[in-house]
Coordinates of C-alpha atoms in Angstrom, one line a residue:
M16 CA -0.2 0.1 0.0
S17 CA 1.6 3.2 -1.1
E18 CA 2.3 6.1 1.4
E19 CA -0.9 8.6 1.8
R20 CA 0.1 12.0 1.2
T21 CA -1.7 15.4 1.9
S22 CA -1.3 18.9 0.6
V23 CA -0.9 21.1 3.7
C24 CA -0.6 24.8 4.3
F25 CA 0.5 26.2 7.8
T26 CA -0.8 29.8 8.7
C27 CA 0.7 32.3 11.3
Q28 CA -1.9 32.4 14.5
R29 CA -1.4 36.0 14.5
C30 CA -1.7 37.6 10.9
S31 CA -3.2 34.4 9.4
Q32 CA -0.6 34.2 6.7
P33 CA 0.4 31.2 4.9
L34 CA 3.8 29.7 6.2
A35 CA 6.9 28.1 4.2
L36 CA 8.4 25.5 6.7
D37 CA 12.1 24.9 6.6
D38 CA 13.0 21.0 5.7
S39 CA 14.9 20.9 9.2
F40 CA 11.9 20.4 11.0
S41 CA 11.4 17.0 9.8
N42 CA 14.8 15.9 11.5
I43 CA 14.4 16.8 14.9
S44 CA 15.8 14.3 17.2
E45 CA 14.2 12.9 20.4
H46 CA 16.5 14.6 22.6
E47 CA 15.5 18.3 21.0
K48 CA 11.8 17.0 21.5
A49 CA 12.1 16.5 24.9
E50 CA 14.1 19.6 25.6
L51 CA 10.9 21.5 23.8
N52 CA 8.6 19.5 26.3
L53 CA 10.3 21.7 29.0
P54 CA 8.4 24.9 30.0
V55 CA 9.4 27.9 28.7
H56 CA 8.6 30.0 31.7
S57 CA 8.8 28.8 35.2
N58 CA 6.3 31.8 36.7
A59 CA 3.0 30.6 35.9
E60 CA 1.5 34.0 36.6
V61 CA 3.1 35.4 33.6
D62 CA 0.4 35.9 30.9
L63 CA 1.5 36.7 27.8
E64 CA -2.0 36.1 26.4
S65 CA -3.1 39.4 27.3
Q66 CA -0.3 40.7 25.3
I67 CA -1.3 38.7 22.3
A68 CA -4.8 39.9 22.6
S69 CA -3.9 43.2 21.4
F70 CA -2.3 41.7 18.2
D71 CA -4.1 42.8 15.1
N72 CA -6.0 40.0 13.1
Y73 CA -5.8 37.5 16.1
V74 CA -7.4 34.4 15.2
H75 CA -7.4 31.0 17.5
P76 CA -4.6 28.5 16.7
F77 CA -5.3 26.0 13.8
R78 CA -5.3 22.4 15.3
L79 CA -5.2 19.4 13.6
S80 CA -8.1 16.3 14.7
E81 CA -7.8 12.7 14.2
S82 CA -10.9 12.6 12.2
G83 CA -11.4 14.0 8.6
N84 CA -8.6 16.2 7.3
G85 CA -6.8 17.0 10.6
V86 CA -3.8 15.4 12.0
N87 CA -2.7 16.1 15.8
G88 CA -5.4 19.0 16.4
F89 CA -4.1 21.0 13.3
L90 CA -6.2 22.0 10.2
L91 CA -4.8 20.6 6.9
V92 CA -5.7 23.6 4.6
S93 CA -5.4 22.5 0.9
D94 CA -4.7 25.1 -1.9
E95 CA -4.9 23.8 -5.6
D96 CA -2.5 26.4 -6.7
D97 CA 0.1 25.6 -4.1
D98 CA 2.8 23.4 -5.5
T99 CA 3.9 22.3 -1.6
S100 CA 3.2 18.7 -1.0
L101 CA 4.3 17.2 2.1
P102 CA 4.2 13.4 3.1
S103 CA 1.8 12.5 5.7
H104 CA 4.4 11.7 8.3
K105 CA 6.1 15.2 8.2
A106 CA 2.9 16.6 8.5
R107 CA 2.3 14.5 11.8
V108 CA 6.0 15.6 12.6
Y109 CA 5.4 19.5 12.1
T110 CA 1.8 19.4 13.6
Q111 CA 3.5 17.6 16.9
L112 CA 6.0 19.9 17.0
F113 CA 3.8 23.1 17.1
D114 CA 1.3 21.2 19.5
V115 CA 4.4 20.6 21.9
I116 CA 5.6 24.5 21.5
S117 CA 2.1 25.9 22.0
G118 CA 1.2 23.3 25.0
N119 CA 4.5 24.6 26.6
S120 CA 3.7 28.1 26.6
N121 CA 1.2 30.9 26.4
I122 CA 1.6 31.5 22.6
D123 CA 0.2 29.7 19.9
H124 CA 2.5 28.5 17.1
P125 CA 3.5 28.4 14.3
L126 CA 4.3 32.1 13.9
C127 CA 5.8 34.0 11.0
E128 CA 9.1 35.6 11.5
E129 CA 7.7 39.3 11.8
C130 CA 5.2 38.1 14.2
A131 CA 8.0 36.0 16.2
D132 CA 10.0 39.1 16.1
Y133 CA 7.1 40.9 17.6
M134 CA 6.7 38.6 20.3
M135 CA 10.5 38.6 21.1
E136 CA 10.0 42.4 21.7
I137 CA 7.0 42.2 24.0
M138 CA 9.0 39.4 26.0
E139 CA 12.1 41.6 26.2
Q140 CA 9.9 44.4 27.8
E141 CA 8.2 42.2 30.0
I142 CA 11.6 40.9 31.0
E143 CA 13.0 44.5 31.6
M144 CA 9.7 45.1 33.9
K145 CA 10.2 41.9 36.0
Q146 CA 13.9 43.0 36.4
T147 CA 12.8 46.3 37.7
D148 CA 10.1 45.0 40.0
L149 CA 13.0 42.6 41.3
K150 CA 15.0 45.2 42.2
D151 CA 12.4 46.9 43.8
Y152 CA 11.6 43.7 46.0
E153 CA 15.3 43.3 46.8
A154 CA 15.6 47.0 48.0
Y155 CA 12.3 46.5 50.1
L156 CA 13.9 43.3 51.6
N157 CA 17.2 44.9 52.7
R158 CA 15.4 47.7 54.0
L159 CA 13.1 45.3 56.0
E160 CA 16.2 43.3 57.2
N161 CA 17.8 46.3 58.2
D162 CA 14.8 47.6 60.4
K163 CA 14.7 44.4 62.3
K164 CA 18.4 44.6 63.2
E165 CA 17.9 48.0 64.5
L166 CA 14.7 47.0 66.5
K167 CA 15.1 46.0 69.9
L168 CA 12.6 43.7 72.1
G169 CA 12.3 45.9 74.8
D170 CA 11.0 48.7 72.1
L171 CA 8.8 46.1 70.5
E172 CA 7.0 45.3 73.8
K173 CA 6.7 48.7 74.6
E174 CA 5.2 49.6 71.4
L175 CA 3.0 46.4 71.9
A176 CA 1.7 47.8 74.9
E177 CA 1.0 51.0 73.7
L178 CA -0.8 49.6 71.0
K179 CA -2.8 47.5 73.7
A180 CA -3.6 50.5 75.5
Q181 CA -4.6 52.2 72.6
E182 CA -6.6 49.4 71.4
A183 CA -8.6 49.4 74.9
N184 CA -9.4 53.1 74.5
F185 CA -10.6 52.6 70.9
L186 CA -12.8 49.8 72.4
K187 CA -14.2 52.1 75.2
E188 CA -14.7 54.6 72.4
L189 CA -16.5 52.2 70.4
E190 CA -18.8 51.0 73.2
S191 CA -19.6 54.8 73.7
I192 CA -20.0 55.3 70.3
N193 CA -22.4 52.3 70.2
V194 CA -24.4 53.6 72.8
E195 CA -24.6 57.3 71.1
E196 CA -25.6 55.3 68.2
I197 CA -28.4 53.6 69.9
E198 CA -29.5 56.9 71.4
L199 CA -29.4 58.4 68.0
K200 CA -31.4 55.6 66.4
E201 CA -34.2 56.4 69.2
A202 CA -33.9 59.9 68.8
I203 CA -34.1 59.6 64.9
A204 CA -37.4 57.5 65.3
K205 CA -38.8 59.7 67.8
Q206 CA -38.2 62.9 65.4
K207 CA -39.6 60.3 62.6
E208 CA -42.8 60.2 64.3
F209 CA -42.8 63.8 65.0
A210 CA -42.2 64.7 61.6
E211 CA -45.0 62.3 60.4
Q212 CA -47.2 64.0 63.0
L213 CA -46.1 67.3 61.7
E214 CA -46.9 66.3 58.2
K215 CA -50.6 65.0 59.1
N216 CA -50.9 68.4 61.0
E217 CA -49.6 70.2 57.7
K218 CA -52.1 68.4 55.6
K219 CA -54.8 69.3 57.8
Y220 CA -53.7 72.7 58.1
Y221 CA -53.6 73.5 54.7
K222 CA -57.1 71.8 54.2
E223 CA -58.5 74.1 57.0
H224 CA -56.6 76.8 55.3
A225 CA -57.9 76.0 51.8
K226 CA -61.4 76.1 53.3
H227 CA -61.1 79.2 55.4
S228 CA -59.5 80.8 52.5
K229 CA -62.6 79.9 50.4
D230 CA -64.9 81.1 53.1
L231 CA -62.9 84.4 53.2
M232 CA -63.2 85.2 49.7
R233 CA -66.8 84.3 49.7
I234 CA -67.2 86.7 52.5
E235 CA -65.1 89.3 50.6
D236 CA -67.2 88.7 47.8
D237 CA -70.5 89.2 50.0
G238 CA -68.8 92.0 51.5
R239 CA -68.0 93.9 48.0
S240 CA -71.5 93.2 47.0
L241 CA -72.8 94.6 50.3
Q242 CA -70.7 97.5 50.0
N243 CA -71.6 98.2 46.3
S244 CA -75.4 97.9 47.1
M245 CA -74.8 100.5 50.0
N246 CA -72.9 102.6 47.7
F247 CA -75.5 102.4 45.0
T248 CA -78.2 103.0 48.0
T249 CA -76.3 105.8 49.4
S250 CA -76.0 107.3 46.2
H251 CA -79.6 106.6 45.4
L252 CA -80.7 108.0 48.6
E253 CA -78.6 111.2 48.1
K254 CA -80.4 111.5 44.8
L255 CA -83.8 111.4 46.2
K256 CA -83.0 113.5 49.1
K257 CA -82.1 116.2 46.0
T258 CA -85.2 115.1 44.3
N259 CA -88.3 117.3 45.0
V260 CA -91.2 115.0 45.8
F261 CA -93.7 117.8 44.7
N262 CA -91.8 118.7 41.3
S263 CA -91.6 114.9 40.3
T264 CA -95.5 114.3 41.4
F265 CA -96.7 117.3 40.0
H266 CA -95.8 118.4 36.7
I267 CA -97.6 121.9 35.6
W268 CA -96.8 123.4 32.3
H269 CA -98.8 124.6 29.3
K270 CA -100.0 123.1 25.8
G271 CA -101.0 125.8 23.6
H272 CA -103.9 128.0 25.3
F273 CA -104.2 125.0 28.0
G274 CA -102.6 125.1 31.4
T275 CA -101.7 121.2 32.1
I276 CA -100.8 119.5 35.2
N277 CA -99.5 115.9 34.9
N278 CA -100.6 116.4 30.9
F279 CA -104.1 116.7 31.8
C280 CA -105.5 119.9 30.2
L281 CA -107.8 122.1 32.1
G282 CA -110.3 124.2 30.1
R283 CA -112.0 124.0 27.0
L284 CA -112.3 126.1 23.6
P285 CA -114.8 126.1 20.9
L286 CA -112.2 124.4 18.3
V287 CA -110.3 122.3 20.9
P288 CA -113.2 120.4 23.0
V289 CA -111.3 118.7 25.8
A290 CA -113.4 115.9 27.3
W291 CA -114.7 116.3 30.4
S292 CA -113.1 113.1 31.9
E293 CA -109.7 114.8 31.0
I294 CA -110.8 118.3 32.9
N295 CA -112.1 116.4 35.6
A296 CA -108.7 114.4 36.2
A297 CA -106.8 117.8 36.0
W298 CA -109.1 119.2 38.9
G299 CA -108.2 116.1 40.8
Q300 CA -104.3 116.6 40.5
A301 CA -104.8 120.4 41.3
A302 CA -106.8 119.7 44.5
L303 CA -103.9 117.2 45.6
L304 CA -101.4 119.5 45.0
L305 CA -103.0 122.4 47.0
S306 CA -104.0 119.8 49.8
A307 CA -100.6 118.7 50.0
L308 CA -98.9 122.3 49.9
A309 CA -101.5 123.3 52.8
R310 CA -100.4 120.2 54.9
K311 CA -96.6 121.3 54.3
I312 CA -96.9 124.6 55.7
N313 CA -99.6 123.5 58.3
L314 CA -102.6 125.4 56.8
N315 CA -106.2 124.7 57.7
F316 CA -108.6 126.6 55.3
D317 CA -110.9 128.5 56.4
R318 CA -114.6 127.6 55.6
Y319 CA -113.6 124.9 53.4
R320 CA -112.0 121.5 53.5
V321 CA -110.4 120.4 49.8
V322 CA -110.8 116.6 49.5
P323 CA -108.9 115.2 46.7
F324 CA -110.7 112.3 45.3
G325 CA -109.1 111.8 41.4
N326 CA -111.8 112.9 39.0
H327 CA -114.4 113.2 41.6
S328 CA -112.6 115.5 43.9
R329 CA -114.8 118.1 46.0
I330 CA -114.6 121.0 48.5
E331 CA -116.6 120.5 51.7
V332 CA -118.1 123.8 53.3
I333 CA -117.5 123.6 56.9
G334 CA -120.4 124.1 59.2
K335 CA -122.9 123.8 56.3
Q336 CA -122.3 119.9 55.5
Q337 CA -122.3 121.0 52.0
E338 CA -120.1 119.4 49.2
L339 CA -119.1 121.2 46.0
P340 CA -118.2 119.3 43.4
L341 CA -114.8 119.8 41.3
Y342 CA -116.1 117.9 38.1
G343 CA -118.4 118.3 35.5
N344 CA -120.4 116.1 33.2
G345 CA -121.2 117.9 30.0
G346 CA -124.6 118.9 28.4
V347 CA -125.9 122.8 28.0
R348 CA -123.8 124.7 30.0
Y349 CA -126.5 127.2 31.1
L350 CA -128.5 124.2 32.3
W351 CA -125.7 123.1 34.6
D352 CA -125.7 123.0 38.6
T353 CA -124.0 126.3 39.8
K354 CA -122.4 123.9 42.2
F355 CA -119.5 123.3 40.2
D356 CA -118.9 127.0 39.6
S357 CA -119.2 127.3 43.3
A358 CA -116.6 124.7 43.9
M359 CA -114.1 126.7 41.5
V360 CA -114.7 129.7 43.0
A361 CA -114.2 127.8 46.7
F362 CA -110.9 126.2 45.3
L363 CA -109.7 129.7 44.3
D364 CA -110.3 131.0 47.8
C365 CA -108.0 128.3 49.0
V366 CA -105.2 129.3 46.7
Q367 CA -105.7 132.9 47.9
Q368 CA -105.5 131.3 51.7
F369 CA -102.0 129.6 51.0
Q370 CA -100.6 132.7 49.9
D371 CA -102.1 134.5 52.9
E372 CA -100.4 132.1 55.1
L373 CA -97.0 132.2 53.6
A374 CA -97.2 135.9 54.1
K375 CA -98.2 135.3 58.0
Q376 CA -95.1 133.2 58.5
G377 CA -92.9 135.9 57.2
K378 CA -92.2 134.4 53.7
P379 CA -91.5 137.1 51.0
F380 CA -93.9 135.4 48.2
V381 CA -96.5 136.8 45.8
F382 CA -98.5 135.0 43.3
P383 CA -97.8 136.5 39.5
Y384 CA -101.8 136.7 39.1
K385 CA -103.7 138.5 41.6
I386 CA -106.7 136.6 42.9
H387 CA -110.1 138.3 43.8
S388 CA -111.3 135.4 46.0
S389 CA -114.7 137.2 46.6
K390 CA -115.4 137.5 43.1
G391 CA -114.1 134.5 41.9
K392 CA -111.6 136.2 39.4
I393 CA -108.2 136.1 38.8
E394 CA -106.2 139.5 37.2
D395 CA -103.6 139.5 34.2
N396 CA -102.3 143.1 33.5
G397 CA -105.6 144.8 35.0
I398 CA -107.8 142.3 33.1
C399 CA -109.9 140.1 35.2
Y400 CA -110.8 136.5 34.1
S401 CA -113.8 134.9 36.0
I402 CA -113.0 130.9 36.7
K403 CA -116.8 130.6 36.7
I404 CA -117.9 128.8 33.4
Q405 CA -121.5 130.2 33.5
L406 CA -122.2 133.4 31.8
N407 CA -118.6 133.3 30.6
S408 CA -117.0 132.5 27.4
E409 CA -114.8 129.2 27.2
E410 CA -111.7 131.2 26.2
Q411 CA -111.7 133.4 29.3
W412 CA -112.6 130.5 31.5
T413 CA -109.6 128.5 30.1
K414 CA -107.4 131.5 30.5
A415 CA -108.6 132.0 34.1
L416 CA -107.8 128.0 34.7
K417 CA -104.3 128.4 33.1
F418 CA -103.5 131.6 35.6
M419 CA -104.6 129.6 38.6
L420 CA -102.1 126.7 37.6
T421 CA -99.6 128.9 37.0
N422 CA -99.8 130.3 40.7
L423 CA -99.8 127.1 41.9
K424 CA -96.6 126.2 40.0
W425 CA -95.2 129.5 41.8
G426 CA -96.5 128.3 45.2
L427 CA -94.9 124.7 44.3
A428 CA -91.5 126.2 43.3
F429 CA -91.6 128.4 46.4
V430 CA -92.0 125.5 48.9
T431 CA -89.7 123.4 47.1
S432 CA -87.0 126.0 47.6
Q433 CA -87.7 126.6 51.3
I434 CA -87.4 122.9 51.8
G435 CA -84.0 122.6 49.8
T436 CA -82.5 125.9 51.9
E437 CA -84.4 125.8 55.3
G438 CA -84.6 121.8 55.7
E439 CA -87.7 119.8 56.1
E440 CA -88.2 120.6 59.8
S441 CA -89.1 124.0 59.0
Y442 CA -92.5 122.9 58.0
K443 CA -93.3 120.5 60.5

């Protein structure tokens, strides 16, 4: 049976480049193999693998296995273009040699020449470092030996006693520290309980504070609302104080030839036939105004009593139990009852009594239109106009009523001014 041949290519374990092996590897003697089996480094603590780990392109060593294409743990790599062809027993020798070298050191083989030189540099640097450490250790050892020679037994015993005493002091201090630690832990526990209680009180306080703040805001809003209401009421009161009730209640003016009171016309014209209901209402307002002015100046009319009753007002004759109506009902005027004329004459007499009462009180007041109460007439620029409707024209009757309302307006203005200057109490 012919010898088996295998085409094998070994690669560098650092740079993975293919290697060309020297033929002298196949002629190694058993003695040389035994020397190679000796360990390269006696110091097992030296770790060159950490240096190798820094190599670029580091790969795990190739090993041939007993099965397949491997021999003795090295991988056989075939290359069709490579002309190198080794016998199988040479491959085993090479692989066995590389296994021995790799197993005897921390470096995997084979290596190329450049990688081997780099490894030599690393090992030389390590040797220099070890030599430096060795010198330091020797110097330290010599110093220790010199110190031992200089020290005496007595000094050592004294130092030992001091150390024991110091130890005892430290133990006492440790005991006191332990006691203090226990006290501090108890104090911390109490402080934690106090802090928890404070936190609960704080939450309760903020809750009550929020509630009281809400109540305060509501009360302040109510207070501002009340203040605004009071300011409005006060301003309204001041406005009411400055407002004259008479002027607001009784508005006397004119509309063409008619005198008006609260927009009710008093009088009639042939071309402007005012309804009697409006005339009666105007007489009711005039009676109410004269009665109010009389009460204001504490006037009690002689012979008459004015009774305001809307559009059915009347004048009562004191001592005769007689009532004179201040309202009409239409019809032919010459057929009217004379009581209506008597009531108007009595009303004009009461207006004159109002002026006379002011004069008695020392008030400088005079009506713009002179009244002849006994005749039932009112004078304007020397011309007298009768307030009666019978035997009188409607134009003159209307003028007389207009002059009478003008006198009432002056009386109203005078009383109002006296209230404003002298006060309300002056007429009470």
